[in-house]
């Protein structure tokens, strides 16, 4: 099997994983519409709490597996980054900014992850990765730029901080992996529960008692806790375990693209030709971000050649394909 054929086979085998992982940001793209149309106003901490803690407790009850040893600390750190800080900051930006502007800031996530992966995972970003990240941000900007309006400083800072928090959590999740015998369901439950417990006291101190909820709000919170969080985060962390950090984060632009489609289909928001062009650019960047570089140079598989040394070409690299693949999973 040639290097090109093997590379194509690896890419094809990952398509189902990529497709399932993509369902997470697609679901998150509905968050803006649900927040503004169904939920009580100006309650970002309460909304983050209700979204995280019930989902985390539900997922914990299924495998009934708790962290052990150092994983109590790791689960707390990941829960703080991916949930405890990310959720309140996300909802704060959603309340204070048009969904489009928050999405523009969030679209720099792939560039954040590329930089962090260099430091924490030893994944040197390629020129293609950087250009694809810029293209993704540009495409998202074209889709939502008209909704920017006057900038709210607190909202912009919250959106940027939420992106940095989630990007760091994604890279650390990839770096630390999972304990032996623990599946993504348990890992997701640990993080959602830890994040929810971190949010709870802050929500009580800052926002006071929970607000009165009508039927629309209850339905909105149920959707966010179950489909938008429990299922989506399980798919997301499952994907992190099977794909590279860069591949996963390049699925992120699907969230603002979904938000734009939902706004058009459900809220009557028109899409201009420029926005459609931006959607095409962002989607193209998402697809390109899933293509892994072909093995070249020292990472290319050795070509067997008859020789007096037992069939291996003198000076051929000893890096086996299986070993190389394990280092990139």
CSV table of C-alpha atoms in Angstrom, one decimal, residues 47 206 238 309 321:
chain,number,residue,atom,x,y,z
A,47,UNK,CA,-28.4,29.5,32.7
A,206,UNK,CA,-24.2,37.4,42.0
A,238,UNK,CA,-15.4,11.4,22.4
A,309,UNK,CA,21.0,-6.1,5.7
A,321,UNK,CA,3.2,3.3,11.0
